[in-house]
mmCIF file of C-alpha atoms in Angstrom:
data_model
loop_
_atom_site.group_PDB
_atom_site.id
_atom_site.type_symbol
_atom_site.label_atom_id
_atom_site.label_comp_id
_atom_site.label_asym_id
_atom_site.label_seq_id
_atom_site.Cartn_x
_atom_site.Cartn_y
_atom_site.Cartn_z
ATOM 1 C CA TYR Y 1292 -65.260 180.223 195.118
ATOM 2 C CA ASN Y 1293 -62.537 178.511 192.594
ATOM 3 C CA ALA Y 1294 -64.477 175.875 190.336
ATOM 4 C CA GLU Y 1295 -61.345 174.590 189.112
ATOM 5 C CA LYS Y 1296 -60.009 174.212 193.353
ATOM 6 C CA ASP Y 1297 -63.479 173.977 195.149
ATOM 7 C CA PHE Y 1298 -64.574 171.319 193.752
ATOM 8 C CA ALA Y 1299 -64.653 167.183 192.794
ATOM 9 C CA PRO Y 1300 -65.848 166.141 190.114
ATOM 10 C CA ILE Y 1301 -68.493 163.068 190.407
ATOM 11 C CA GLY Y 1302 -68.983 162.570 186.372
ATOM 12 C CA LEU Y 1303 -70.481 164.420 183.211
ATOM 13 C CA THR Y 1304 -74.029 164.096 182.754
ATOM 14 C CA VAL Y 1305 -75.265 165.526 179.861
ATOM 15 C CA ARG Y 1306 -73.300 167.823 176.181
ATOM 16 C CA PHE Y 1307 -75.709 170.782 174.868
ATOM 17 C CA PRO Y 1308 -75.205 171.045 171.193
ATOM 18 C CA MET Y 1309 -74.669 174.344 170.372
ATOM 19 C CA ILE Y 1310 -76.376 175.755 167.073
ATOM 20 C CA LEU Y 1311 -76.253 179.329 165.037
ATOM 21 C CA VAL Y 1312 -79.643 180.517 164.649
ATOM 22 C CA VAL Y 1313 -81.228 183.500 162.810
ATOM 23 C CA ASN Y 1314 -84.028 185.472 163.404
ATOM 24 C CA PRO Y 1315 -85.977 184.437 159.802
ATOM 25 C CA ALA Y 1316 -86.142 187.967 158.455
ATOM 26 C CA VAL Y 1317 -82.319 187.131 158.035
ATOM 27 C CA PRO Y 1318 -81.452 186.749 154.317
ATOM 28 C CA ALA Y 1319 -79.602 183.517 155.065
ATOM 29 C CA LYS Y 1320 -80.205 179.939 154.762
ATOM 30 C CA ASN Y 1321 -76.810 178.400 155.209
ATOM 31 C CA LEU Y 1322 -73.820 179.761 156.436
ATOM 32 C CA LYS Y 1323 -72.276 181.002 153.382
ATOM 33 C CA GLU Y 1324 -74.897 183.560 152.991
ATOM 34 C CA LEU Y 1325 -74.994 184.447 156.362
ATOM 35 C CA ILE Y 1326 -71.587 185.282 156.757
ATOM 36 C CA THR Y 1327 -72.231 187.147 152.789
ATOM 37 C CA TRP Y 1328 -74.999 189.116 154.906
ATOM 38 C CA LEU Y 1329 -72.678 190.012 157.961
ATOM 39 C CA GLN Y 1330 -69.865 191.287 156.111
ATOM 40 C CA ALA Y 1331 -72.350 193.377 153.843
ATOM 41 C CA GLN Y 1332 -73.884 195.137 157.174
ATOM 42 C CA PRO Y 1333 -72.428 198.693 158.394
ATOM 43 C CA ASN Y 1334 -72.030 198.109 161.220
ATOM 44 C CA PRO Y 1335 -70.979 194.722 162.917
ATOM 45 C CA ALA Y 1336 -74.379 192.786 163.482
ATOM 46 C CA ASN Y 1337 -75.792 191.892 166.852
ATOM 47 C CA TYR Y 1338 -76.174 188.792 168.507
ATOM 48 C CA ALA Y 1339 -77.758 187.472 171.710
ATOM 49 C CA THR Y 1340 -76.559 185.568 174.634
ATOM 50 C CA PRO Y 1341 -77.496 184.505 178.160
ATOM 51 C CA GLY Y 1342 -75.082 186.228 179.482
ATOM 52 C CA ALA Y 1343 -71.910 187.486 179.420
ATOM 53 C CA GLY Y 1344 -69.101 184.396 179.811
ATOM 54 C CA SER Y 1345 -71.487 181.793 179.566
ATOM 55 C CA PRO Y 1346 -71.008 179.158 176.868
ATOM 56 C CA HIS Y 1347 -73.107 180.298 174.089
ATOM 57 C CA HIS Y 1348 -70.910 183.809 174.244
ATOM 58 C CA LEU Y 1349 -67.918 182.215 174.095
ATOM 59 C CA THR Y 1350 -68.934 180.167 170.852
ATOM 60 C CA ALA Y 1351 -70.283 183.356 169.164
ATOM 61 C CA GLU Y 1352 -66.762 184.233 169.709
ATOM 62 C CA LEU Y 1353 -64.811 181.760 168.782
ATOM 63 C CA PHE Y 1354 -67.415 181.840 165.328
ATOM 64 C CA ARG Y 1355 -66.807 185.325 165.171
ATOM 65 C CA GLU Y 1356 -62.676 184.801 165.054
ATOM 66 C CA MET Y 1357 -62.725 181.660 162.975
ATOM 67 C CA ALA Y 1358 -65.509 183.159 160.280
ATOM 68 C CA GLY Y 1359 -63.674 186.262 160.325
ATOM 69 C CA VAL Y 1360 -66.688 188.476 160.876
ATOM 70 C CA LYS Y 1361 -67.757 191.479 162.733
ATOM 71 C CA LEU Y 1362 -69.991 191.448 165.424
ATOM 72 C CA SER Y 1363 -71.579 193.051 168.624
ATOM 73 C CA HIS Y 1364 -72.529 191.348 172.078
ATOM 74 C CA VAL Y 1365 -76.032 191.644 173.437
ATOM 75 C CA PRO Y 1366 -75.781 189.924 176.716
ATOM 76 C CA TYR Y 1367 -79.499 189.217 178.293
ATOM 77 C CA ARG Y 1368 -80.074 187.828 182.023
ATOM 78 C CA GLY Y 1369 -80.860 183.907 180.814
ATOM 79 C CA ALA Y 1370 -81.374 182.022 177.737
ATOM 80 C CA ALA Y 1371 -85.269 182.537 178.012
ATOM 81 C CA PRO Y 1372 -85.458 186.830 177.274
ATOM 82 C CA ALA Y 1373 -82.474 186.094 174.596
ATOM 83 C CA VAL Y 1374 -83.819 183.448 172.395
ATOM 84 C CA GLN Y 1375 -87.533 185.370 173.072
ATOM 85 C CA ASP Y 1376 -85.730 188.781 171.428
ATOM 86 C CA VAL Y 1377 -84.348 186.737 168.737
ATOM 87 C CA VAL Y 1378 -87.918 185.389 167.746
ATOM 88 C CA ALA Y 1379 -89.405 188.954 167.875
ATOM 89 C CA GLY Y 1380 -86.839 190.169 165.751
ATOM 90 C CA GLN Y 1381 -85.462 192.612 168.455
ATOM 91 C CA VAL Y 1382 -81.574 190.769 167.346
ATOM 92 C CA PRO Y 1383 -80.709 188.640 163.960
ATOM 93 C CA MET Y 1384 -79.051 185.956 165.665
ATOM 94 C CA MET Y 1385 -77.369 184.239 168.779
ATOM 95 C CA PHE Y 1386 -76.541 180.556 169.289
ATOM 96 C CA VAL Y 1387 -78.452 178.871 171.128
ATOM 97 C CA ASP Y 1388 -77.995 175.148 172.720
ATOM 98 C CA THR Y 1389 -80.925 172.326 171.568
ATOM 99 C CA ALA Y 1390 -82.761 172.371 175.073
ATOM 100 C CA SER Y 1391 -83.515 175.972 174.295
ATOM 101 C CA GLY Y 1392 -84.031 176.131 170.633
ATOM 102 C CA GLN Y 1393 -85.977 173.216 170.121
ATOM 103 C CA GLN Y 1394 -89.289 174.378 170.011
ATOM 104 C CA PHE Y 1395 -88.755 177.529 167.995
ATOM 105 C CA ILE Y 1396 -86.907 175.834 165.678
ATOM 106 C CA ALA Y 1397 -89.296 173.255 165.095
ATOM 107 C CA ALA Y 1398 -92.211 176.234 164.929
ATOM 108 C CA GLY Y 1399 -89.862 178.009 162.637
ATOM 109 C CA LYS Y 1400 -90.016 180.492 164.272
ATOM 110 C CA LEU Y 1401 -86.201 180.748 164.294
ATOM 111 C CA ARG Y 1402 -83.946 179.527 161.442
ATOM 112 C CA ALA Y 1403 -81.256 177.177 162.104
ATOM 113 C CA ILE Y 1404 -78.108 177.864 160.096
ATOM 114 C CA GLY Y 1405 -75.794 175.460 161.621
ATOM 115 C CA ILE Y 1406 -75.013 172.842 164.550
ATOM 116 C CA ALA Y 1407 -71.104 173.216 166.583
ATOM 117 C CA ASN Y 1408 -70.754 169.679 166.486
ATOM 118 C CA PRO Y 1409 -68.765 167.348 164.175
ATOM 119 C CA LYS Y 1410 -71.120 165.277 163.269
ATOM 120 C CA ARG Y 1411 -74.910 165.879 162.756
ATOM 121 C CA VAL Y 1412 -77.356 165.122 166.032
ATOM 122 C CA LYS Y 1413 -79.781 162.949 166.361
ATOM 123 C CA ASN Y 1414 -83.295 164.607 166.505
ATOM 124 C CA PHE Y 1415 -81.695 167.630 164.352
ATOM 125 C CA ASP Y 1416 -80.869 165.691 161.574
ATOM 126 C CA SER Y 1417 -81.654 168.078 159.375
ATOM 127 C CA ILE Y 1418 -79.610 171.049 160.423
ATOM 128 C CA PRO Y 1419 -75.971 170.803 159.041
ATOM 129 C CA THR Y 1420 -72.921 171.279 160.931
ATOM 130 C CA LEU Y 1421 -70.788 174.252 160.914
ATOM 131 C CA THR Y 1422 -67.835 172.276 159.942
ATOM 132 C CA GLU Y 1423 -69.354 170.459 156.843
ATOM 133 C CA GLN Y 1424 -70.397 173.778 155.379
ATOM 134 C CA GLY Y 1425 -66.482 175.245 155.698
ATOM 135 C CA LEU Y 1426 -65.769 176.054 159.305
ATOM 136 C CA LYS Y 1427 -63.308 173.450 159.550
ATOM 137 C CA GLY Y 1428 -62.932 171.711 163.708
ATOM 138 C CA PHE Y 1429 -65.272 174.108 164.670
ATOM 139 C CA GLU Y 1430 -66.911 172.422 167.727
ATOM 140 C CA ALA Y 1431 -68.512 174.058 171.043
ATOM 141 C CA TYR Y 1432 -70.585 172.814 173.779
ATOM 142 C CA ALA Y 1433 -72.652 173.853 176.883
ATOM 143 C CA TRP Y 1434 -71.838 170.917 179.076
ATOM 144 C CA GLN Y 1435 -72.972 169.829 183.029
ATOM 145 C CA GLY Y 1436 -71.712 167.777 185.542
ATOM 146 C CA LEU Y 1437 -72.179 166.815 188.955
ATOM 147 C CA VAL Y 1438 -69.445 167.822 191.990
ATOM 148 C CA ALA Y 1439 -69.204 167.246 195.614
ATOM 149 C CA PRO Y 1440 -67.064 170.050 197.529
ATOM 150 C CA ALA Y 1441 -63.658 169.355 197.953
ATOM 151 C CA GLY Y 1442 -62.256 167.308 200.269
ATOM 152 C CA THR Y 1443 -64.911 164.761 199.942
ATOM 153 C CA PRO Y 1444 -63.969 161.435 201.114
ATOM 154 C CA ALA Y 1445 -62.942 158.747 197.521
ATOM 155 C CA ASP Y 1446 -65.366 156.383 199.340
ATOM 156 C CA VAL Y 1447 -68.759 159.010 199.006
ATOM 157 C CA ILE Y 1448 -67.195 160.468 195.715
ATOM 158 C CA ALA Y 1449 -67.174 156.523 194.505
ATOM 159 C CA SER Y 1450 -70.764 155.513 195.714
ATOM 160 C CA LEU Y 1451 -72.374 159.026 194.008
ATOM 161 C CA ASN Y 1452 -70.370 158.921 190.852
ATOM 162 C CA LYS Y 1453 -72.068 154.599 190.944
ATOM 163 C CA ALA Y 1454 -75.301 156.193 191.241
ATOM 164 C CA LEU Y 1455 -75.100 158.551 188.730
ATOM 165 C CA LEU Y 1456 -74.290 155.672 186.255
ATOM 166 C CA ALA Y 1457 -77.295 153.903 187.033
ATOM 167 C CA ALA Y 1458 -79.482 157.119 187.028
ATOM 168 C CA MET Y 1459 -78.272 157.616 183.750
ATOM 169 C CA ASP Y 1460 -78.646 154.284 182.421
ATOM 170 C CA THR Y 1461 -82.726 153.803 183.091
ATOM 171 C CA THR Y 1462 -85.186 154.026 180.068
ATOM 172 C CA GLU Y 1463 -86.611 156.659 180.974
ATOM 173 C CA VAL Y 1464 -83.762 159.348 181.487
ATOM 174 C CA LYS Y 1465 -82.061 158.388 178.153
ATOM 175 C CA ALA Y 1466 -85.593 159.185 176.007
ATOM 176 C CA ARG Y 1467 -85.799 162.526 177.558
ATOM 177 C CA LEU Y 1468 -81.996 163.266 177.252
ATOM 178 C CA GLN Y 1469 -82.891 162.220 173.278
ATOM 179 C CA VAL Y 1470 -86.194 164.504 172.508
ATOM 180 C CA LEU Y 1471 -84.053 167.102 173.839
ATOM 181 C CA GLY Y 1472 -81.231 166.844 171.635
ATOM 182 C CA LEU Y 1473 -78.652 166.558 174.293
ATOM 183 C CA GLU Y 1474 -75.512 163.881 174.104
ATOM 184 C CA ALA Y 1475 -75.167 161.672 177.401
ATOM 185 C CA THR Y 1476 -71.551 162.327 179.288
ATOM 186 C CA PRO Y 1477 -71.359 159.164 181.581
ATOM 187 C CA SER Y 1478 -68.151 159.576 182.666
ATOM 188 C CA THR Y 1479 -65.970 158.641 186.057
ATOM 189 C CA PRO Y 1480 -64.173 161.418 188.132
ATOM 190 C CA ALA Y 1481 -61.102 161.617 186.942
ATOM 191 C CA ALA Y 1482 -62.725 161.332 183.081
ATOM 192 C CA MET Y 1483 -64.484 164.603 184.211
ATOM 193 C CA ALA Y 1484 -61.743 166.143 185.839
ATOM 194 C CA ASP Y 1485 -59.509 165.746 182.306
ATOM 195 C CA TYR Y 1486 -62.860 167.461 180.390
ATOM 196 C CA ALA Y 1487 -62.867 170.533 182.752
ATOM 197 C CA ALA Y 1488 -58.890 170.788 182.430
ATOM 198 C CA LYS Y 1489 -59.470 170.495 178.586
ATOM 199 C CA GLU Y 1490 -62.041 172.976 178.646
ATOM 200 C CA ARG Y 1491 -60.128 175.812 180.676
ATOM 201 C CA ALA Y 1492 -57.464 175.816 178.279
ATOM 202 C CA LYS Y 1493 -59.475 176.021 174.914
ATOM 203 C CA TRP Y 1494 -62.064 178.456 176.016
ATOM 204 C CA GLY Y 1495 -59.119 180.469 178.136
ATOM 205 C CA GLN Y 1496 -57.797 181.165 174.812
ATOM 206 C CA VAL Y 1497 -60.948 182.321 173.432
ATOM 207 C CA ILE Y 1498 -61.455 185.149 176.719
ATOM 208 C CA LYS Y 1499 -57.778 185.835 176.853
ATOM 209 C CA ALA Y 1500 -57.978 186.891 173.167
ATOM 210 C CA SER Y 1501 -61.827 188.546 173.183
ATOM 211 C CA GLY Y 1502 -61.144 190.270 176.247
ATOM 212 C CA ILE Y 1503 -64.430 188.801 177.534
ATOM 213 C CA LYS Y 1504 -64.996 189.748 181.803
ATOM 214 C CA ALA Y 1505 -67.725 187.549 183.385
ATOM 215 C CA ASP Y 1506 -70.929 189.814 184.807
#
């Protein structure tokens, strides 16, 4: 299928801020120390992701490019095994989304170096942004939205969007998203289409420059 042509947007739901984390054995507590450590390694350091072409993979490649460091990609089949191997010390680092990494960061099993957000994230306030640590303009998210098959009547799309916005405005949903560190991004179908187009343009450049191919 063609994600751009085969679906009709209904509306955005959430963005997952991405956090650069390391195994606690890595002797770095901030971005400057991590870059120094990475540059001192005789071989490119490994980083884990939930899979080739995942938002985590793209974010790490953007980091590699902007930070000027050498890294080696280790793809997994999903976020859970990737996170577990960083926790176990099999791989030293990765970018993890807030939902997948929250419990491990809170328990001290992963050390957060920085968050790929323009400003600090509520419930993760102690984690400085990568931008404030010197990586100016570094911003990356995993994001989600709802779609319908292309050609779905406009009145149906409008009805679905109305129901989506109502659900996202409930106290229960807002509370759950806040606990997970997720940023609610309710939108119109047109706004979702515009956001998706901008994301394709931004990450298309990273994919092309890094030679990334999806599994």
